[in-house]
């Protein structure tokens, strides 16, 4: 057979897969600790961390263990931490008062983490009411029990101010209210926080994979979020959300969940010139952990493969509950 260099047998893609060194050299996508962001839960009024049954390895932190986790995250070289507060059940109400109380658990946690790590980690906070409301919705309700978009925006503006007062670097409005990014930007600027950035949950889909998160934040939600979060079949709609978020002043944009929405991630990454993040959510974490616990998949390889896929699809940053562990492994050269 004569060698035909435009095709087989001259051309053999397998040549570039022959050794680990060769594969490493030609890898098109690399993971780096700095692009990983750790979502972390802190629960008010607990003296020991509370393990989450549906997220083995993840806990609701006490204030003290959260500080330790933040220090460990810095040590591992990860980029940021996204904080979620879990207030005492009795403090939740219809308008989510703990979310705007300067002494609410999330604000306390932001101050704690800022005191612990300063600027060594980008400190981010969830800007949403669902952890703080007794009905579990991401906003306040109108007389008919529907989520009231514009009344909710006023609450978000207040949340932005108290989170910034507490020392957060970046807020993450995650409620999918129309106009939320603009209102948050205005509130921050009006309070002198021009340097506090916004990571917009731009394309956030109503997903079954949030299930374990609801346990993680002790959510009181009955029903679903389909009137505000996006509908799974829609992709163009994500581009419309993107356009609006950018016009309203989003500094960074996010797609969520990650793995079931890689096509959305790719379209958004191709369309923007701001940093793009993806959130590998609780259910994505739980699936891998559960299958691994059964011996059905190789846990560490599955983690690396999912993170690499999300990165390859266009995410410059990944929120993942494995952030610190994955970074530690990367640091060891694994
Ligand atoms: C809303 C919020 C949710 C998550 C992050 N921010 C829950 C929801 O929208 O229902 C989910 C994260 C995860 O599942 O890991 N505050």
Coordinates of C-alpha atoms and ligand atoms in Angstrom, one line a residue, residues 84 126 128 130-131 138 174 201 204 209-210 213-214 225 229 256 279-283 321, ligand 1:
X84 CA -25.1 29.8 50.6
X126 CA -25.9 33.6 46.3
X128 CA -31.6 34.8 46.0
X130 CA -35.2 30.8 48.4
X131 CA -32.9 29.9 51.2
X138 CA -36.8 32.6 44.9
X174 CA -29.7 33.3 40.8
X201 CA -27.0 33.2 36.5
X204 CA -30.6 28.8 34.5
X209 CA -31.0 17.9 39.1
X210 CA -31.4 20.6 41.8
X213 CA -29.5 21.2 46.8
X214 CA -33.0 21.5 48.3
X225 CA -39.8 27.1 39.7
X229 CA -36.4 29.4 35.5
X256 CA -26.7 26.0 35.0
X279 CA -22.4 25.3 37.6
X280 CA -22.0 21.6 38.0
X281 CA -24.9 21.3 40.3
X282 CA -25.9 19.1 43.2
X283 CA -27.6 16.4 41.2
X321 CA -18.6 20.7 44.9
Ligands
LIG1 C1 -31.1 29.3 44.1 C2 -30.1 28.3 43.7 C3 -30.3 27.0 43.5 C4 -29.1 26.4 43.2 C5 -28.1 27.4 43.3 N1 -28.8 28.6 43.6 C6 -31.6 26.1 43.6 C7 -32.7 26.3 42.7 O1 -32.7 27.2 41.8 O2 -33.6 25.6 42.9 C8 -28.8 25.0 42.9 C9 -27.4 24.5 43.0 C10 -27.3 23.0 43.0 O3 -28.3 22.3 42.8 O4 -26.2 22.6 43.2 N2 -30.7 30.0 45.3

